[in-house]
PDB file of C-alpha atoms in Angstrom:
ATOM      1  CA  MET O   1       0.812   2.371 -38.535  1.00  0.00           C
ATOM      2  CA  THR O   2      -2.123   0.485 -36.644  1.00  0.00           C
ATOM      3  CA  THR O   3      -4.495   1.992 -34.371  1.00  0.00           C
ATOM      4  CA  GLN O   4      -3.034   0.090 -31.546  1.00  0.00           C
ATOM      5  CA  SER O   5       0.543   1.163 -32.369  1.00  0.00           C
ATOM      6  CA  VAL O   6      -0.663   4.836 -32.629  1.00  0.00           C
ATOM      7  CA  TRP O   7      -2.198   4.677 -29.087  1.00  0.00           C
ATOM      8  CA  ALA O   8       0.861   2.939 -27.713  1.00  0.00           C
ATOM      9  CA  LYS O   9       3.086   5.662 -29.034  1.00  0.00           C
ATOM     10  CA  ARG O  10       0.771   8.547 -27.619  1.00  0.00           C
ATOM     11  CA  VAL O  11       0.582   6.624 -24.298  1.00  0.00           C
ATOM     12  CA  ALA O  12       4.558   6.202 -24.170  1.00  0.00           C
ATOM     13  CA  ASP O  13       4.893   9.814 -24.845  1.00  0.00           C
ATOM     14  CA  THR O  14       2.751  10.613 -21.784  1.00  0.00           C
ATOM     15  CA  ILE O  15       3.853   7.959 -19.273  1.00  0.00           C
ATOM     16  CA  PHE O  16       7.621   7.699 -19.751  1.00  0.00           C
ATOM     17  CA  PRO O  17       8.324  11.325 -18.273  1.00  0.00           C
ATOM     18  CA  LEU O  18       6.125  10.363 -15.326  1.00  0.00           C
ATOM     19  CA  SER O  19       7.305   6.726 -14.698  1.00  0.00           C
ATOM     20  CA  GLN O  20      10.652   5.270 -13.274  1.00  0.00           C
ATOM     21  CA  GLU O  21      10.800   3.055 -16.241  1.00  0.00           C
ATOM     22  CA  GLN O  22      12.005   4.939 -19.204  1.00  0.00           C
ATOM     23  CA  HIS O  23      12.655   2.317 -22.003  1.00  0.00           C
ATOM     24  CA  ASP O  24      10.295  -0.531 -21.652  1.00  0.00           C
ATOM     25  CA  PHE O  25       6.741   0.419 -22.615  1.00  0.00           C
ATOM     26  CA  LYS O  26       5.155  -2.674 -20.975  1.00  0.00           C
ATOM     27  CA  LYS O  27       7.326  -2.342 -17.589  1.00  0.00           C
ATOM     28  CA  ALA O  28       6.203   1.403 -17.331  1.00  0.00           C
ATOM     29  CA  LEU O  29       2.625   0.541 -17.757  1.00  0.00           C
ATOM     30  CA  GLN O  30       2.851  -1.952 -14.985  1.00  0.00           C
ATOM     31  CA  GLU O  31       3.698   1.001 -12.644  1.00  0.00           C
ATOM     32  CA  TRP O  32       0.295   2.432 -13.277  1.00  0.00           C
ATOM     33  CA  LYS O  33      -2.713   1.190 -11.268  1.00  0.00           C
ATOM     34  CA  PHE O  34      -6.490   2.371 -11.216  1.00  0.00           C
ATOM     35  CA  THR O  35      -7.161   4.206  -7.730  1.00  0.00           C
ATOM     36  CA  GLY O  36     -10.871   3.519  -7.949  1.00  0.00           C
ATOM     37  CA  GLU O  37     -11.710   7.236  -8.314  1.00  0.00           C
ATOM     38  CA  VAL O  38     -14.073   8.108 -11.122  1.00  0.00           C
ATOM     39  CA  VAL O  39     -14.648  11.559 -11.986  1.00  0.00           C
ATOM     40  CA  ARG O  40     -17.719  12.998 -13.873  1.00  0.00           C
ATOM     41  CA  PHE O  41     -17.152  15.994 -16.155  1.00  0.00           C
ATOM     42  CA  ASP O  42     -20.634  16.493 -17.431  1.00  0.00           C
ATOM     43  CA  GLN O  43     -21.532  18.399 -13.996  1.00  0.00           C
ATOM     44  CA  ASN O  44     -19.550  21.033 -12.313  1.00  0.00           C
ATOM     45  CA  ASP O  45     -19.229  21.325  -8.470  1.00  0.00           C
ATOM     46  CA  ASP O  46     -22.589  22.979  -8.151  1.00  0.00           C
ATOM     47  CA  ASP O  47     -24.182  19.993 -10.054  1.00  0.00           C
ATOM     48  CA  GLU O  48     -24.954  22.106 -12.826  1.00  0.00           C
ATOM     49  CA  PRO O  49     -24.546  20.665 -16.299  1.00  0.00           C
ATOM     50  CA  THR O  50     -21.649  21.491 -18.434  1.00  0.00           C
ATOM     51  CA  THR O  51     -21.277  21.595 -22.121  1.00  0.00           C
ATOM     52  CA  TYR O  52     -19.493  18.914 -24.139  1.00  0.00           C
ATOM     53  CA  GLU O  53     -16.833  21.469 -25.158  1.00  0.00           C
ATOM     54  CA  ASP O  54     -15.811  21.980 -21.460  1.00  0.00           C
ATOM     55  CA  TYR O  55     -15.066  18.221 -20.959  1.00  0.00           C
ATOM     56  CA  PRO O  56     -11.384  17.598 -20.844  1.00  0.00           C
ATOM     57  CA  PRO O  57      -9.141  15.409 -22.786  1.00  0.00           C
ATOM     58  CA  CYS O  58      -7.914  12.142 -21.690  1.00  0.00           C
ATOM     59  CA  ASP O  59      -4.512  12.621 -20.112  1.00  0.00           C
ATOM     60  CA  LEU O  60      -3.225   9.394 -21.520  1.00  0.00           C
ATOM     61  CA  CYS O  61      -3.958   9.430 -25.207  1.00  0.00           C
ATOM     62  CA  ASP O  62      -5.488  13.229 -25.599  1.00  0.00           C
ATOM     63  CA  TYR O  63      -8.741  12.010 -26.877  1.00  0.00           C
ATOM     64  CA  PRO O  64     -10.973  15.093 -26.572  1.00  0.00           C
ATOM     65  CA  HIS O  65     -13.949  15.717 -24.350  1.00  0.00           C
ATOM     66  CA  ILE O  66     -14.139  12.786 -22.054  1.00  0.00           C
ATOM     67  CA  LYS O  67     -17.325  12.622 -19.926  1.00  0.00           C
ATOM     68  CA  THR O  68     -16.113  10.260 -17.087  1.00  0.00           C
ATOM     69  CA  GLY O  69     -12.396  10.170 -16.145  1.00  0.00           C
ATOM     70  CA  TYR O  70     -10.841   7.187 -14.358  1.00  0.00           C
ATOM     71  CA  VAL O  71      -7.773   8.243 -12.122  1.00  0.00           C
ATOM     72  CA  ILE O  72      -4.560   6.091 -12.280  1.00  0.00           C
ATOM     73  CA  ARG O  73      -1.727   6.539 -10.149  1.00  0.00           C
ATOM     74  CA  ASN O  74       1.928   5.548 -10.649  1.00  0.00           C
ATOM     75  CA  ILE O  75       2.709   3.379  -7.649  1.00  0.00           C
ATOM     76  CA  LEU O  76       6.569   4.473  -7.718  1.00  0.00           C
ATOM     77  CA  THR O  77       6.406   8.062  -8.435  1.00  0.00           C
ATOM     78  CA  GLY O  78       2.880   8.892  -7.184  1.00  0.00           C
ATOM     79  CA  GLU O  79       1.916  10.830 -10.498  1.00  0.00           C
ATOM     80  CA  GLU O  80      -1.681  10.568 -11.371  1.00  0.00           C
ATOM     81  CA  LEU O  81      -3.477  10.963 -14.772  1.00  0.00           C
ATOM     82  CA  THR O  82      -7.157  11.143 -15.409  1.00  0.00           C
ATOM     83  CA  ILE O  83      -8.158   8.756 -18.410  1.00  0.00           C
ATOM     84  CA  GLY O  84     -11.192   8.023 -20.503  1.00  0.00           C
ATOM     85  CA  CYS O  85     -13.158   4.784 -20.696  1.00  0.00           C
ATOM     86  CA  GLU O  86     -11.412   3.413 -23.758  1.00  0.00           C
ATOM     87  CA  CYS O  87      -8.058   4.068 -22.315  1.00  0.00           C
ATOM     88  CA  ILE O  88      -9.071   2.246 -18.940  1.00  0.00           C
ATOM     89  CA  LYS O  89     -10.196  -0.807 -20.857  1.00  0.00           C
ATOM     90  CA  ARG O  90      -6.849  -0.921 -22.673  1.00  0.00           C
ATOM     91  CA  PHE O  91      -4.958  -0.167 -19.666  1.00  0.00           C
ATOM     92  CA  GLN O  92      -6.489  -2.841 -17.492  1.00  0.00           C
ATOM     93  CA  PRO O  93      -7.917  -5.293 -20.166  1.00  0.00           C
ATOM     94  CA  ASP O  94      -9.114  -7.859 -17.449  1.00  0.00           C
ATOM     95  CA  THR O  95     -11.071  -5.291 -15.780  1.00  0.00           C
ATOM     96  CA  ASP O  96     -14.700  -4.502 -17.064  1.00  0.00           C
ATOM     97  CA  GLU O  97     -16.998  -1.687 -16.385  1.00  0.00           C
ATOM     98  CA  ALA O  98     -18.751  -3.431 -13.640  1.00  0.00           C
ATOM     99  CA  ASP O  99     -15.377  -4.325 -12.065  1.00  0.00           C
ATOM    100  CA  ILE O 100     -14.310  -0.556 -12.227  1.00  0.00           C
ATOM    101  CA  ASN O 101     -17.684   0.529 -10.884  1.00  0.00           C
ATOM    102  CA  LYS O 102     -17.286  -1.995  -8.015  1.00  0.00           C
ATOM    103  CA  ILE O 103     -13.700  -0.767  -7.135  1.00  0.00           C
ATOM    104  CA  HIS O 104     -15.173   2.842  -7.049  1.00  0.00           C
ATOM    105  CA  VAL O 105     -18.082   1.917  -4.760  1.00  0.00           C
ATOM    106  CA  LEU O 106     -15.883   0.066  -2.283  1.00  0.00           C
ATOM    107  CA  LYS O 107     -13.328   2.882  -2.248  1.00  0.00           C
ATOM    108  CA  CYS O 108     -16.199   5.310  -1.411  1.00  0.00           C
ATOM    109  CA  LEU O 109     -17.536   2.941   1.387  1.00  0.00           C
ATOM    110  CA  GLY O 110     -13.876   2.699   2.589  1.00  0.00           C
ATOM    111  CA  HIS O 111     -13.735   6.426   2.850  1.00  0.00           C
ATOM    112  CA  LEU O 112     -16.849   6.665   5.037  1.00  0.00           C
ATOM    113  CA  ARG O 113     -15.404   4.046   7.324  1.00  0.00           C
ATOM    114  CA  TRP O 114     -12.234   6.141   7.608  1.00  0.00           C
ATOM    115  CA  ASN O 115     -14.433   9.064   8.559  1.00  0.00           C
ATOM    116  CA  ARG O 116     -15.756   7.112  11.498  1.00  0.00           C
ATOM    117  CA  CYS O 117     -19.452   7.480  10.502  1.00  0.00           C
ATOM    118  CA  ARG O 118     -21.905   6.523  13.144  1.00  0.00           C
ATOM    119  CA  VAL O 119     -23.432   4.145  10.568  1.00  0.00           C
ATOM    120  CA  ASN O 120     -22.446   0.585  10.234  1.00  0.00           C
ATOM    121  CA  ILE O 121     -20.494   0.672   6.861  1.00  0.00           C
ATOM    122  CA  SER O 122     -19.378  -2.869   7.177  1.00  0.00           C
ATOM    123  CA  SER O 123     -22.976  -3.913   6.834  1.00  0.00           C
ATOM    124  CA  LEU O 124     -23.383  -1.816   3.567  1.00  0.00           C
ATOM    125  CA  GLU O 125     -20.238  -3.173   2.396  1.00  0.00           C
ATOM    126  CA  ASP O 126     -21.379  -6.867   3.032  1.00  0.00           C
ATOM    127  CA  TYR O 127     -24.638  -6.196   1.377  1.00  0.00           C
ATOM    128  CA  TYR O 128     -23.026  -4.569  -1.610  1.00  0.00           C
ATOM    129  CA  GLN O 129     -20.644  -7.413  -1.959  1.00  0.00           C
ATOM    130  CA  ASN O 130     -23.362  -9.968  -1.974  1.00  0.00           C
ATOM    131  CA  GLU O 131     -26.026  -8.072  -3.975  1.00  0.00           C
ATOM    132  CA  GLY O 132     -24.016  -5.919  -6.120  1.00  0.00           C
ATOM    133  CA  ALA O 133     -26.305  -3.087  -5.611  1.00  0.00           C
ATOM    134  CA  PHE O 134     -28.113  -1.125  -2.680  1.00  0.00           C
ATOM    135  CA  THR O 135     -31.867  -0.694  -1.659  1.00  0.00           C
ATOM    136  CA  PRO O 136     -33.204   2.587  -2.294  1.00  0.00           C
ATOM    137  CA  LYS O 137     -33.046   3.462   1.333  1.00  0.00           C
ATOM    138  CA  GLN O 138     -29.445   2.292   1.694  1.00  0.00           C
ATOM    139  CA  LEU O 139     -28.432   4.245  -1.351  1.00  0.00           C
ATOM    140  CA  VAL O 140     -30.125   7.446  -0.148  1.00  0.00           C
ATOM    141  CA  LEU O 141     -28.121   6.875   3.144  1.00  0.00           C
ATOM    142  CA  VAL O 142     -24.822   6.346   1.359  1.00  0.00           C
ATOM    143  CA  PHE O 143     -25.135   9.262  -0.914  1.00  0.00           C
ATOM    144  CA  LYS O 144     -26.071  11.558   2.034  1.00  0.00           C
ATOM    145  CA  LEU O 145     -23.182  10.332   4.083  1.00  0.00           C
ATOM    146  CA  MET O 146     -20.804  10.874   1.213  1.00  0.00           C
ATOM    147  CA  ASP O 147     -22.083  14.305   0.675  1.00  0.00           C
ATOM    148  CA  ARG O 148     -21.874  15.239   4.423  1.00  0.00           C
ATOM    149  CA  HIS O 149     -18.342  13.865   4.716  1.00  0.00           C
ATOM    150  CA  LYS O 150     -17.172  15.384   1.359  1.00  0.00           C
ATOM    151  CA  VAL O 151     -16.409  12.005  -0.166  1.00  0.00           C
ATOM    152  CA  LYS O 152     -16.294  12.434  -4.113  1.00  0.00           C
ATOM    153  CA  TYR O 153     -18.203   9.695  -5.758  1.00  0.00           C
ATOM    154  CA  ASN O 154     -19.569   9.188  -9.287  1.00  0.00           C
ATOM    155  CA  PRO O 155     -23.467   8.157  -8.820  1.00  0.00           C
ATOM    156  CA  ILE O 156     -23.518   6.280 -12.027  1.00  0.00           C
ATOM    157  CA  CYS O 157     -21.184   3.763 -10.693  1.00  0.00           C
ATOM    158  CA  PHE O 158     -23.705   2.813  -8.123  1.00  0.00           C
ATOM    159  CA  LYS O 159     -26.695   0.436  -8.708  1.00  0.00           C
ATOM    160  CA  VAL O 160     -30.174   0.291  -7.182  1.00  0.00           C
ATOM    161  CA  LYS O 161     -32.015  -2.977  -6.505  1.00  0.00           C
ATOM    162  CA  LEU O 162     -35.594  -2.807  -7.276  1.00  0.00           C
ATOM    163  CA  ARG O 163     -36.521  -6.452  -8.081  1.00  0.00           C
ATOM    164  CA  ARG O 164     -38.475  -7.464  -5.066  1.00  0.00           C
ATOM    165  CA  ASP O 165     -41.672  -5.932  -3.605  1.00  0.00           C
ATOM    166  CA  ARG O 166     -40.020  -4.686  -0.396  1.00  0.00           C
ATOM    167  CA  GLU O 167     -37.395  -2.942  -2.399  1.00  0.00           C
ATOM    168  CA  ARG O 168     -40.019  -1.236  -4.546  1.00  0.00           C
ATOM    169  CA  ALA O 169     -42.097  -0.356  -1.734  1.00  0.00           C
ATOM    170  CA  GLN O 170     -39.109   1.760  -0.407  1.00  0.00           C
ATOM    171  CA  LEU O 171     -39.606   4.199  -2.993  1.00  0.00           C
ATOM    172  CA  ASP O 172     -42.873   5.074  -1.557  1.00  0.00           C
ATOM    173  CA  GLU O 173     -41.251   5.515   1.817  1.00  0.00           C
ATOM    174  CA  ILE O 174     -38.637   8.016   0.521  1.00  0.00           C
ATOM    175  CA  SER O 175     -39.132  11.636  -0.385  1.00  0.00           C
ATOM    176  CA  TYR O 176     -39.225  12.867  -4.040  1.00  0.00           C
ATOM    177  CA  ARG O 177     -35.935  14.743  -3.224  1.00  0.00           C
ATOM    178  CA  ASP O 178     -34.253  11.670  -2.138  1.00  0.00           C
ATOM    179  CA  LEU O 179     -35.633   9.825  -5.251  1.00  0.00           C
ATOM    180  CA  GLU O 180     -33.844  12.581  -7.245  1.00  0.00           C
ATOM    181  CA  LEU O 181     -30.748  12.128  -5.394  1.00  0.00           C
ATOM    182  CA  ILE O 182     -30.521   8.409  -6.378  1.00  0.00           C
ATOM    183  CA  ARG O 183     -31.872   8.898  -9.944  1.00  0.00           C
ATOM    184  CA  PRO O 184     -28.549   8.885 -11.599  1.00  0.00           C
ATOM    185  CA  ALA O 185     -27.842   5.409 -10.211  1.00  0.00           C
ATOM    186  CA  LEU O 186     -31.034   3.993 -11.781  1.00  0.00           C
ATOM    187  CA  SER O 187     -30.565   1.916 -15.018  1.00  0.00           C
ATOM    188  CA  SER O 188     -32.272   3.311 -18.039  1.00  0.00           C
ATOM    189  CA  VAL O 189     -34.692   0.567 -17.831  1.00  0.00           C
ATOM    190  CA  GLN O 190     -35.483   1.208 -14.067  1.00  0.00           C
ATOM    191  CA  ALA O 191     -35.993   4.973 -14.925  1.00  0.00           C
ATOM    192  CA  LYS O 192     -38.111   4.388 -17.801  1.00  0.00           C
ATOM    193  CA  ARG O 193     -40.454   1.993 -15.706  1.00  0.00           C
ATOM    194  CA  LEU O 194     -40.545   4.635 -12.852  1.00  0.00           C
ATOM    195  CA  ILE O 195     -41.584   7.364 -15.328  1.00  0.00           C
ATOM    196  CA  GLU O 196     -44.296   5.193 -16.609  1.00  0.00           C
ATOM    197  CA  GLU O 197     -45.664   4.305 -13.279  1.00  0.00           C
ATOM    198  CA  GLY O 198     -45.590   8.081 -12.434  1.00  0.00           C
ATOM    199  CA  ILE O 199     -43.058   7.720  -9.678  1.00  0.00           C
ATOM    200  CA  LEU O 200     -40.521   9.992 -11.294  1.00  0.00           C
TER     201      LEU O 200
END
């Protein structure tokens, strides 16, 4: 039995009971869509690190200890599953990690708009759509708004833009606490550079 057929068997055993389609595997898969919700299991609700053993298994294939979960929902039954990164790639093969992150970021901004924040969320959405990232000050604002309005988000899905001098200058204008808030959104290269420069 091939790896793909073992995966398909496990997935079929999971999704058939939760889907309207009960016989055709491909049709059953088409009922399921990525919601844009990304869940981190490496921290608990108090932002305290958790151990690897505490990470849950993938709901789809039962792979143990997934660090990041991607929520999929059946559009016909409303059932939801939280799956790992390998299953989301197989589940939506035309969607890469950047697309998944973009879906998550835009969903979070949409939640802020629905909460009627006193901030122009549309301008933040436009900036993100054009640049694919936020300036440091924008990201601090977005994270604080999401915390205030209790919007669940995964900070590693967000990106910080630090290419221009004016963007880098914003790092001097924000507090160390705010810098720590956006730190998970920094790429490893950005974080290393900021550590070398004594900013982090």
